[in-house]
């Protein structure tokens, strides 16, 4: 289930490198999570919540460096989903992101978004199919210093993120 709370990630020296957060209006399992849960629980003990829409937000912000200047990034995703049956969850997400990457020979920065639907379908008690189709755009600027001269420019990119996976728990007696 989506976990509400704050996460802090530190590097080996103990310096904070990322902070994440998540919140959801319902403690709702996706079919993939539900399939894993049902592998250890009797089916129907708790039932599926096919009630209202679950609104959620998830984010992460942090610092990065390759030994020089420190850059930063942030990603925030929000969305809503609904169990349309006891085996199918449909949802829609919007993600925004931002990055700065300074270096001694120039820097790059940008921001962008992705948006689109996702689905999670329980195929059996121990397996689920998950898929998403996100489309978006980013706007970027870059500065480069070469042989003492500075060059800079802006560019935009279109984004397409398609993904599918099978998830679950499998037990075999092959050995």
mmCIF file of C-alpha atoms in Angstrom, residues 14 46 79 99 135 145 160:
data_model
loop_
_atom_site.group_PDB
_atom_site.id
_atom_site.type_symbol
_atom_site.label_atom_id
_atom_site.label_comp_id
_atom_site.label_asym_id
_atom_site.label_seq_id
_atom_site.Cartn_x
_atom_site.Cartn_y
_atom_site.Cartn_z
ATOM 1 C CA UNK A 14 25.889 10.767 6.903
ATOM 2 C CA UNK A 46 -10.868 -8.315 4.263
ATOM 3 C CA UNK A 79 -2.720 11.119 -9.049
ATOM 4 C CA UNK A 99 17.047 19.351 -12.113
ATOM 5 C CA UNK A 135 3.468 11.456 -22.254
ATOM 6 C CA UNK A 145 32.613 26.763 -21.389
ATOM 7 C CA UNK A 160 7.091 9.106 -23.826
#
